[in-house]
XYZ file of C-alpha atoms in Angstrom:
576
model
C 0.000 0.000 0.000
C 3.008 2.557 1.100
C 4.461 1.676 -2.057
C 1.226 2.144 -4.699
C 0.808 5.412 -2.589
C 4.729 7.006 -2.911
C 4.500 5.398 -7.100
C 0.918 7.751 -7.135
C 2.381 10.706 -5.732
C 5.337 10.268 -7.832
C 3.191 10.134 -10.584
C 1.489 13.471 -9.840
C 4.876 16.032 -9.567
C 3.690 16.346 -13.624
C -0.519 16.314 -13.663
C -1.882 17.034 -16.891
C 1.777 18.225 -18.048
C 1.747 20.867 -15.538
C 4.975 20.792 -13.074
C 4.595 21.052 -9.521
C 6.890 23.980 -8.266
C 7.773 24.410 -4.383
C 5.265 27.592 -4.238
C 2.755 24.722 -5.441
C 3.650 21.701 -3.331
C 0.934 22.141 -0.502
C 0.700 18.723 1.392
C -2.612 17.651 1.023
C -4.699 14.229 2.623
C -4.316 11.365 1.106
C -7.872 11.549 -1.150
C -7.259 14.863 -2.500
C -4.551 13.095 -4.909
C -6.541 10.636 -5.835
C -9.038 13.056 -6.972
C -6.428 15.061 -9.036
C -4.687 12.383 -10.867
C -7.703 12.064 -12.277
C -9.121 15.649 -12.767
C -6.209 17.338 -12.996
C -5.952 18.823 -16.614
C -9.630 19.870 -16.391
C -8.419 21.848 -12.759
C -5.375 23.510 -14.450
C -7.307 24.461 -17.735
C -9.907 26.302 -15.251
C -7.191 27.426 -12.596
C -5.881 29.401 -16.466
C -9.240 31.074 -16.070
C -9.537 31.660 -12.894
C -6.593 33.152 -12.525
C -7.054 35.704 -15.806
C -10.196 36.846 -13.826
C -8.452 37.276 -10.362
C -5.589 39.452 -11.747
C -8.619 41.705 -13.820
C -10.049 41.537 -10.722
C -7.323 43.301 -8.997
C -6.406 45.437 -12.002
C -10.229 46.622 -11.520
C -10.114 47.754 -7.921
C -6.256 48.038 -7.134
C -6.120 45.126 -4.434
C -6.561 42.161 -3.986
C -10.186 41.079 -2.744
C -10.905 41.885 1.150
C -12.026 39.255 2.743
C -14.595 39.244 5.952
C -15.651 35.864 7.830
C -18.383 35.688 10.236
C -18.786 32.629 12.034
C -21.977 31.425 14.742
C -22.385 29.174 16.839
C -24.686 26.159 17.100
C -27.097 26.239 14.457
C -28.721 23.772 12.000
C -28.782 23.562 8.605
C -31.942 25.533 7.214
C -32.281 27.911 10.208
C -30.497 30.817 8.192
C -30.974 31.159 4.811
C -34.680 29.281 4.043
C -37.625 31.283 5.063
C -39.711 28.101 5.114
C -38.120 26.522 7.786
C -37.714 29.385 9.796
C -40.964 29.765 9.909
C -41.655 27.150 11.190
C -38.536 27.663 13.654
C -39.840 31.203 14.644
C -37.644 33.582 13.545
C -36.413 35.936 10.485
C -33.076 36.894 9.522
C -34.121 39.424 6.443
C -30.603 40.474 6.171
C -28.847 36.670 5.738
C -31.408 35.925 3.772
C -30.980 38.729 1.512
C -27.317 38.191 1.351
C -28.287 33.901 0.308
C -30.330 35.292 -2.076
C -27.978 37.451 -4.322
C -24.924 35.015 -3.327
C -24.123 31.452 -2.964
C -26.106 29.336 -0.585
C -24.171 25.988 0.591
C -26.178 23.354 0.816
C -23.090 20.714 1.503
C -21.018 22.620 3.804
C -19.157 20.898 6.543
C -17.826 21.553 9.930
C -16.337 19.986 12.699
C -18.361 18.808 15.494
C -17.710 21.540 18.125
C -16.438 24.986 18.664
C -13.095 24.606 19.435
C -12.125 22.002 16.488
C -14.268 23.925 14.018
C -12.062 27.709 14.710
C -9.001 25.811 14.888
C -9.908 23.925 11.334
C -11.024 27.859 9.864
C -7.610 28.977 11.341
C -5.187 26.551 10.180
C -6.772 24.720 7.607
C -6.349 21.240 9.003
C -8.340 19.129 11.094
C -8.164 19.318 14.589
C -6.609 16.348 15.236
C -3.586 17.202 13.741
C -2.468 19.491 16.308
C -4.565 18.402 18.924
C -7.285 21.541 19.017
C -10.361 18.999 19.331
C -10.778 19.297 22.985
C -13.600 22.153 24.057
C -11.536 24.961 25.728
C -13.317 25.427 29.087
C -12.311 27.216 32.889
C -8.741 27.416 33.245
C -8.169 24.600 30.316
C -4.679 25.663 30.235
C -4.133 24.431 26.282
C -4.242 26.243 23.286
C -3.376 26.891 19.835
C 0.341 26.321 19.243
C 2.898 29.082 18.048
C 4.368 26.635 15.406
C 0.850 26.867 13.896
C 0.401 28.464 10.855
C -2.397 30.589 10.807
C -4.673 32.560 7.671
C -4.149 35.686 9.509
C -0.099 35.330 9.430
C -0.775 34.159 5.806
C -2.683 37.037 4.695
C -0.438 39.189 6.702
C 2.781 38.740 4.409
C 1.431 38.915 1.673
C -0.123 42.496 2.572
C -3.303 42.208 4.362
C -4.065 44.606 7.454
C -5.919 41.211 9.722
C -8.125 41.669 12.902
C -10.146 39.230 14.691
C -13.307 40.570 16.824
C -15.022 38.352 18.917
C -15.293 34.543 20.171
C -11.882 33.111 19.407
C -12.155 29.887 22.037
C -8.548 28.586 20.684
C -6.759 28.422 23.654
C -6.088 30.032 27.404
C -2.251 30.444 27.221
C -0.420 33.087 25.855
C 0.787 31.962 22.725
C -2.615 31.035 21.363
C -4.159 34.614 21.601
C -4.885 36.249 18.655
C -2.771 38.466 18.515
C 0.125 36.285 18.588
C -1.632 34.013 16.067
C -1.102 36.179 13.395
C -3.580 39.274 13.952
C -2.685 42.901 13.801
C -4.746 43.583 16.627
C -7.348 40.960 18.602
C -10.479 41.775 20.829
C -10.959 37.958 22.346
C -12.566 35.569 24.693
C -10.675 32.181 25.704
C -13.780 30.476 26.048
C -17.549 30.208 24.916
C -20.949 31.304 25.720
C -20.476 29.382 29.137
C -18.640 32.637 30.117
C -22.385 34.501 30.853
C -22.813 32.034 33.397
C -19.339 32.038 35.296
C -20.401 35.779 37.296
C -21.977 36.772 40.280
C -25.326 37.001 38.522
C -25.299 33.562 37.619
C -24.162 32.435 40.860
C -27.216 34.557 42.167
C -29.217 32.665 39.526
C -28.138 29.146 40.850
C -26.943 28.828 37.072
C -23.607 28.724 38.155
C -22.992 26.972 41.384
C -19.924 27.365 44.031
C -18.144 29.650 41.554
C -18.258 32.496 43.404
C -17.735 31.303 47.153
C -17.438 34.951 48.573
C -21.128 34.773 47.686
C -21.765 31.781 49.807
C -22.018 30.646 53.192
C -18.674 29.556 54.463
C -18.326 25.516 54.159
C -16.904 24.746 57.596
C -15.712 22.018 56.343
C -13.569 23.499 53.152
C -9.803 22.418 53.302
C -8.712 22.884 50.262
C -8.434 26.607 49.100
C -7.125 25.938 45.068
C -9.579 23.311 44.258
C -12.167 26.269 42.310
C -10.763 28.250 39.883
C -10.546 32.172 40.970
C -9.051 34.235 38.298
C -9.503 34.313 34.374
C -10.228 37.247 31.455
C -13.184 37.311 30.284
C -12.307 39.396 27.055
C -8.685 40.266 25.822
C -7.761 43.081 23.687
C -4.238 43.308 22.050
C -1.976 44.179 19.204
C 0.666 42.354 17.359
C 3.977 42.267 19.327
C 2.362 43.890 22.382
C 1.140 42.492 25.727
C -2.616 41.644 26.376
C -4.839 44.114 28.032
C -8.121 42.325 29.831
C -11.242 44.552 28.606
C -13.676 44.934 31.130
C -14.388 42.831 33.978
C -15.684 39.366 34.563
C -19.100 40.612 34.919
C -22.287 40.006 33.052
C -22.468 43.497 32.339
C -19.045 43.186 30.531
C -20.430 40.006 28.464
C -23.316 41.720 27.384
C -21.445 43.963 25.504
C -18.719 42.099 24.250
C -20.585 41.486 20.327
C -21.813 45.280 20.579
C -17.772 46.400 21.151
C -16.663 43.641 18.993
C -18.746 44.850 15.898
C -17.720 48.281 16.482
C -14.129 47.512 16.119
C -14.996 45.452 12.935
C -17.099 48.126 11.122
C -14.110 50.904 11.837
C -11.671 48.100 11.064
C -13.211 47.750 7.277
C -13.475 51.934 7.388
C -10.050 52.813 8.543
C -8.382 50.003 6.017
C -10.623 51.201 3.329
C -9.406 54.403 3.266
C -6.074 53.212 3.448
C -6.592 51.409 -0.090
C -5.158 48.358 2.081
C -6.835 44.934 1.788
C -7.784 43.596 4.864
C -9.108 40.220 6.711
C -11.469 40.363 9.394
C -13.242 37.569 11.178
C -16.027 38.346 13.457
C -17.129 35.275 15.236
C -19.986 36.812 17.684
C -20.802 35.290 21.074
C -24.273 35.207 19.695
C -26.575 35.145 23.130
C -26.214 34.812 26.825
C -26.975 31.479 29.031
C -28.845 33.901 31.353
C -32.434 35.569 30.799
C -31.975 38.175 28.469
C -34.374 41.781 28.549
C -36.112 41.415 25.709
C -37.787 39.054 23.401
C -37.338 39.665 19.288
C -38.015 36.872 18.050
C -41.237 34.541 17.858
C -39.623 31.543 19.430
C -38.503 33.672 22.169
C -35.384 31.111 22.633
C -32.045 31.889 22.764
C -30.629 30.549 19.741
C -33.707 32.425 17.543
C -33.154 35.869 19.453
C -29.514 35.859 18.942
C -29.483 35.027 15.235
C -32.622 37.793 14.602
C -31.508 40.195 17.188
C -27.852 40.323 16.874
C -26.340 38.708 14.293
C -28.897 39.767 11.547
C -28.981 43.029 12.464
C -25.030 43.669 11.829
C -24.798 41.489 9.045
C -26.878 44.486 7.397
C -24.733 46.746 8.474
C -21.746 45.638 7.226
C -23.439 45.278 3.775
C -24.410 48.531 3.769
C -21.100 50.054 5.496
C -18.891 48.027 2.402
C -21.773 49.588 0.035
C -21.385 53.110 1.331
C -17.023 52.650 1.160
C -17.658 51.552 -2.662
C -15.768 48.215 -1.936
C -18.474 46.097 -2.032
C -17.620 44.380 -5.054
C -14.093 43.884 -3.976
C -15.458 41.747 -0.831
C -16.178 38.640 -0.016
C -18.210 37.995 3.047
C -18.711 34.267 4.412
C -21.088 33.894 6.993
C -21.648 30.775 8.452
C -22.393 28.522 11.910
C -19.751 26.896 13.657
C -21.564 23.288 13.912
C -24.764 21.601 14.611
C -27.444 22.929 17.475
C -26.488 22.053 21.006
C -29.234 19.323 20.991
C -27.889 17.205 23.559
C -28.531 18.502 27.224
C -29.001 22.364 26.265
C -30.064 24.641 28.813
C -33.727 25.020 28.875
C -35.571 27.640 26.464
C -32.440 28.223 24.237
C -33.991 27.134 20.982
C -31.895 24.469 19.756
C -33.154 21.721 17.785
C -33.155 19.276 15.029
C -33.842 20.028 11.579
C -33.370 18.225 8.189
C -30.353 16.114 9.625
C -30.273 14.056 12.992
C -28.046 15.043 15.626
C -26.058 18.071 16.525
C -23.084 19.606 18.565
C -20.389 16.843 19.059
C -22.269 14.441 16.510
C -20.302 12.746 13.458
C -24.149 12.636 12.523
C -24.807 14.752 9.699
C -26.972 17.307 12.190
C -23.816 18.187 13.795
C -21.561 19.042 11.224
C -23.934 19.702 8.120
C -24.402 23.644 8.812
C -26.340 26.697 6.802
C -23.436 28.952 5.440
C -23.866 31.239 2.193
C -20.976 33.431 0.451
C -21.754 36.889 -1.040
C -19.349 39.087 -3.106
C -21.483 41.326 -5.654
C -20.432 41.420 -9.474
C -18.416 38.170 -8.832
C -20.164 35.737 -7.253
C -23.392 35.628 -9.142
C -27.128 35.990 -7.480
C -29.563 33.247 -6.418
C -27.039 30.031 -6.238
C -27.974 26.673 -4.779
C -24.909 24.718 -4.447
C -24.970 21.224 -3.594
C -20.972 20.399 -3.693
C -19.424 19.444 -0.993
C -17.463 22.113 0.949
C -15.308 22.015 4.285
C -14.728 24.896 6.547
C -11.155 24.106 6.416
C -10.804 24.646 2.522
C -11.627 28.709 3.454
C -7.844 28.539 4.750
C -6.620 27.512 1.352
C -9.625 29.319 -0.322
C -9.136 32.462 0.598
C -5.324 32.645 0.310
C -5.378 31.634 -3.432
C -8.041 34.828 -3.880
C -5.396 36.900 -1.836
C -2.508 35.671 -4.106
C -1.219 34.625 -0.781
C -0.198 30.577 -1.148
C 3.229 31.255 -0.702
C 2.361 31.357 2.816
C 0.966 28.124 3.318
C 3.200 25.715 4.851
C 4.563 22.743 3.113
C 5.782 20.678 6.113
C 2.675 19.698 7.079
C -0.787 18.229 5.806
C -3.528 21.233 4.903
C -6.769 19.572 4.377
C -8.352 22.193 3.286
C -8.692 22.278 -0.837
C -8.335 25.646 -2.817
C -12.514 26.198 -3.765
C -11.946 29.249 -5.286
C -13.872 27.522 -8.310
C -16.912 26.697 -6.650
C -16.743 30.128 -5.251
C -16.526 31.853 -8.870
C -17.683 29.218 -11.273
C -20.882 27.756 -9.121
C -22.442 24.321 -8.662
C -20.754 21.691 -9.675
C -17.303 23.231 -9.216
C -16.107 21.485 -6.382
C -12.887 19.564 -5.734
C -13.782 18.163 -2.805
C -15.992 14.762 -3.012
C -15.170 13.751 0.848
C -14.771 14.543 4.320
C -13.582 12.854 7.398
C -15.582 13.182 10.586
C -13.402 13.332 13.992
C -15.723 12.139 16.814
C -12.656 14.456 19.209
C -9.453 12.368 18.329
C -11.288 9.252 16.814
C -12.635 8.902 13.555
C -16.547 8.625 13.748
C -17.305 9.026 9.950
C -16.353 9.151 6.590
C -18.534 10.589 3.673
C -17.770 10.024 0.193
C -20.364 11.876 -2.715
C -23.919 10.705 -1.459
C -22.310 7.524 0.663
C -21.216 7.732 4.292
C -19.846 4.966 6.332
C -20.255 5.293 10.440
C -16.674 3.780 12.010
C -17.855 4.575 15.573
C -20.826 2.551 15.409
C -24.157 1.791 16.283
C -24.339 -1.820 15.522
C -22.073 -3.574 18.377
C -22.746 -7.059 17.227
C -21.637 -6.258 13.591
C -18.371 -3.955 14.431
C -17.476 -7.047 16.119
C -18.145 -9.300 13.274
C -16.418 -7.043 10.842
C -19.553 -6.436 9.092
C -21.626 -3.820 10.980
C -24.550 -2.235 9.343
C -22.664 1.159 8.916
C -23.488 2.693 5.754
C -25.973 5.270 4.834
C -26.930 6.608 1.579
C -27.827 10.475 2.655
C -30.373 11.507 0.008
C -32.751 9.093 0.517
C -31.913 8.726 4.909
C -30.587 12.127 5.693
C -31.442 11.490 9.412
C -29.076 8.303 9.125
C -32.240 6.266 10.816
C -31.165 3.246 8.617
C -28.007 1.841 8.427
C -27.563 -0.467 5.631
C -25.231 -3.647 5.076
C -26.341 -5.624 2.172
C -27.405 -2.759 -0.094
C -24.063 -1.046 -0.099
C -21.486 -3.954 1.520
C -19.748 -3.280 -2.308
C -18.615 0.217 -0.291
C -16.821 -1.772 2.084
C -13.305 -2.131 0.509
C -13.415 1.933 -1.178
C -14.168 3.131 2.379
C -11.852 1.098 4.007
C -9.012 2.000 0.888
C -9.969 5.819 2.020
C -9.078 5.132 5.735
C -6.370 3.090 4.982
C -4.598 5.970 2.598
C -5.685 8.813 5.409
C -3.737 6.829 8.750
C -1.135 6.277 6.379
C -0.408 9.972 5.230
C -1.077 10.350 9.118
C 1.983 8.130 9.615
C 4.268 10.450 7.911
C 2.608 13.663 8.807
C 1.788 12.630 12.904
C -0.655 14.152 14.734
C 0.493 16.961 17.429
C 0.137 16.687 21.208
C -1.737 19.123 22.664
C 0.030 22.166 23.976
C -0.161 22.890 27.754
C 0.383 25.640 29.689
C -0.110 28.117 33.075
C -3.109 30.008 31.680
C -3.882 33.879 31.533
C -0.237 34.732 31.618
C 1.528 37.780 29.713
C -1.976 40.345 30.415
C -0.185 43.822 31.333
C -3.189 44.781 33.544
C -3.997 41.035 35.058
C -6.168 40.620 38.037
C -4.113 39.700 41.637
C -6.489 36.357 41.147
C -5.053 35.809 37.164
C -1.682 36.177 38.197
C -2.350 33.735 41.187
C -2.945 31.027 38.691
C 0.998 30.600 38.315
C 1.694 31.070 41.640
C -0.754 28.311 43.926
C -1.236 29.755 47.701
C 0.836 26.590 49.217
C 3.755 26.217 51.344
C 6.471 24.617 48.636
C 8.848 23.539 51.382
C 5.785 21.527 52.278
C 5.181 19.556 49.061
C 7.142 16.539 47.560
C 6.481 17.604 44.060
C 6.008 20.810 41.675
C 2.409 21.482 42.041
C 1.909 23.009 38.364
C 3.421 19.585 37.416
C 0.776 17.971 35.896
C 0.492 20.702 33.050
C 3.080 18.349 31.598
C 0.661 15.203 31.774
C -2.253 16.812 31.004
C -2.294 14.966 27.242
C -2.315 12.257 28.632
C -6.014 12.462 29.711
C -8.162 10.578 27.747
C -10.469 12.685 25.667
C -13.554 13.900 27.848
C -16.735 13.194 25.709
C -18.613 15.006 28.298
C -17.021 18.183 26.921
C -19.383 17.719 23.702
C -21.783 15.778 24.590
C -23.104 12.810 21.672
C -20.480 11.599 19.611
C -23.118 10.249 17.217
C -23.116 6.924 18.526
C -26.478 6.415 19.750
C -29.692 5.208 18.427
């Protein structure tokens, strides 16, 4: 097998008579070569095209295109972008809808399963796994995001691009997995999730946090250990490139509240100040969304969480920022992505938040098609033309490579490692059908749960106990016909047996020479100029030294060697 595979790669330094130069040789999976030995000449007679239009393109306006990302959490497919089902959902996002309508709406686009894995994919182009991001960052997680990563802001950032990031970044609580030192001219952060409404003092009020704040509580007379809850973190960081972190705020809910108001700010005078500068820029604004705890008024008619958030906050901005790139005149020189992060949070959600089910079974931390099948929809006027449906498959890790070939920025893309994500920038200009992506592999956190191939997907973690232990489980789905993957087959497609287990076989070997990172520990909150007594605490533990046989921040070293907490996403798609 190692030897058909090195004879196949061989084969493709000269595809189509085109020779692979070192500005060319990305490492990609396994798949993606066997997909271009055999469309290759088609690809480079359209990549001619393509890249005719890009330069007129640039000749046009000057620069290359800007590029803006937004990026939600927890929503499934159909509740942005079809009016129909969000009716029935009870809510309206007039803006998204608007920008669906005159852009591209994905109907095949694919995430990871949680928050975490999914902004680390979007990031670096390269699923989680690979450098051990698929673990979700909560209280004091001390991991992160490591420096050797090679992220689209630092990639956009030599070749010219002014970068910021505004918003829910969740990659990480040490210092060298802020965003700042990830790449981004200047950040305005938080370390962790939504889960960060509930960890203050009105929460604790609430009961929706409980023994967080123990100033608030009676004393335990029976307490001995002082270190055992966590007492100092930032909620939000802000920061520039090269400079030390500044916390924004407080920990309060007050503070939270205001975090996506502040964040979009920063991104509308971001686009403003960089327009006027004739300077392309990237921004990604990745919102917080909605708060855990009761929020003061109702918009929407579900009166849930999830529904106010996406009609209340995110809608309303998205039409801002169409108008505000209108108004600069650079609307046609910008392409906007807006998109969830995964499935709804349909396992165990707080009550009244709205999440639920759609089209697809399952959701948040599902290989199941509800948690990683997600509504997304690309707009860029006089480019990307009006009222697509596209049903190619897309992953959110192919924006890495994407939107680096638009910014004539691929010389930045690393060539030591594996990038699964695939240059789209086809699909994005030519439409349906334009794709160069027929797969995807599912990470259930470090395992493989699934593998999708065209309409055919094959469970690995599985449901059938008595078959995986046979050898012959009843695995395999075919997705138009069961998009809720209620019936797993075994006669009717045991022929896709051997292919899927060729395409696992070719992905754990490429794995073999390109091995998956460890994840990267830390002391957390470290390297903030104005940090908290408590933050700076965290590096120093309240004990007596001479009294203790071993290095109490020790086990920061061993902390990999935990095994992988499903509780952290809860569902990994293996239940009936």
């Amino acid at each position: 097998m190692i030897r058909s595979l090195v004879i196949l790669l061989l084969m493709l330094l000269c595809v189509g008579g085109r020779t692979v130069t070192a500005q060319e040789a990305i490492v990609h999976d396994a798949e993606y070569y066997i997909l271009e030995a055999q469309n290759g000449k088609r690809w480079a007679a359209e990549d001619e095209k393509l890249n005719e239009r890009l330069a007129e393109l640039r000749r046009k306006h000057g620069t290359p295109p800007n590029i803006v990302h937004i990026m939600w959490d927890d929503t499934a497919y159909g509740d942005v972008g079809i009016p129909a089902i969000q009716m029935v959902r009870g809510l309206k996002t007039p803006n998204l809808n608007r920008m669906a309508r005159e852009g591209i709406l994905f109907t095949r686009m694919y995430t990871e399963v949680g928050c975490t894995p999914s902004r680390a994919a979007c990031m670096t182009g390269r699923h989680p796994v690979r450098n051990a991001m698929y673990n979700i960052g909560m209280l004091r997680e001390m991991h992160g995001l490591r420096a050797s990563e090679v992220t689209l802001a630092e990639v956009l950032g030599k070749a010219g691009y002014a970068t910021a990031f505004h918003g829910k970044w969740h990659l990480g609580d040490i210092e060298e997995s802020y965003a700042h030192n990830q790449g981004f001219d200047e950040s305005f952060f938080t370390g962790y999730n939504q889960i960060l409404s509930l960890w203050t003092r009105r929460a604790e009020q609430a009961n929706a946090t409980i023994g967080l704040y123990e100033d608030m509580l009676p004393e335990d007379p029976y307490k001995l250990d002082d270190t055992f809850v966590t007492k100092g973190w930032a909620m939000v960081l802000e920061g520039k490139e090269g400079e030390k972190a500044r916390q924004w705020g407080d920990n309060s809910y007050e503070t939270y509240l205001k975090i996506d108001k502040e964040a979009q700010r920063r991104t509308l005078e971001f686009i403003e100040r960089n327009a006027k500068a004739d300077k392309p820029f990237y921004v990604a604004n990745w919102p917080m969304m909605a708060s855990f705890m009761p929020t003061e008024k109702k918009v929407s008619t579900s009166r849930s969480l999830l529904q106010d958030g996406l009609q209340g906050n995110i809608d309303p901005f998205v039409g801002k920022l169409m108008a505000k790139l209108k108004e600069l005149g650079i609307a046609e020189n910008t392409l906007v992505v807006c998109m969830a992060d995964n499935g709804p949070m349909a396992h165990n959600p707080p009550p009244g938040c709205g999440f639920a089910e759609t089209i697809f079974r399952g959701g948040k931390g599902d290989f199941l098609e509800g948690g990683v099948r997600v509504p997304a929809q690309a707009w860029w006027p006089g480019v990307i033309d009006d009222g697509q449906l596209v049903g190619d498959i897309i992953h959110e890790a192919d924006l890495f490579t994407t939107f680096a070939r638009l910014a004539g920025a691929t010389e930045g893309i690393p060539t030591d490692r594996v990038i699964d994500g695939i240059d789209q920038t086809a699909l994005f200009l030519n439409g349906n059908t334009h794709s160069r992506r027929d797969h995807v592999f599912i990470y259930a956190g470090p395992n493989l749960g699934a593998t999708v191939k065209g309409n055919y997907k094959r469970h690995w973690i599985s449901s059938d106990p008595v078959g995986e232990a046979s050898g012959i489980p009843a695995g395999f789905f075919f997705l138009p016909s069961d998009p809720r993957e209620k019936s797993p087959m075994l006669v009717n497609l045991i022929h896709l047996k051997s292919p899927f287990n060729r395409m696992r076989l070719r992905h754990q070997l490429w794995k073999k020479k390109y091995p998956d990172q460890k994840e990267r520990h830390g002391i957390p909150w470290t390297g903030i100029e104005n940090a908290t007594p408590e933050t700076k605490a965290l590096a120093k533990p309240p004990l007596d030294l001479k009294k203790l046989p071993f290095d109490p921040l020790e086990y920061i070293e061993h902390l990999d060697e935990l095994p992988f907490d499903r509780s952290a996403d809860p569902g990994l798609g293996d239940r009936k």
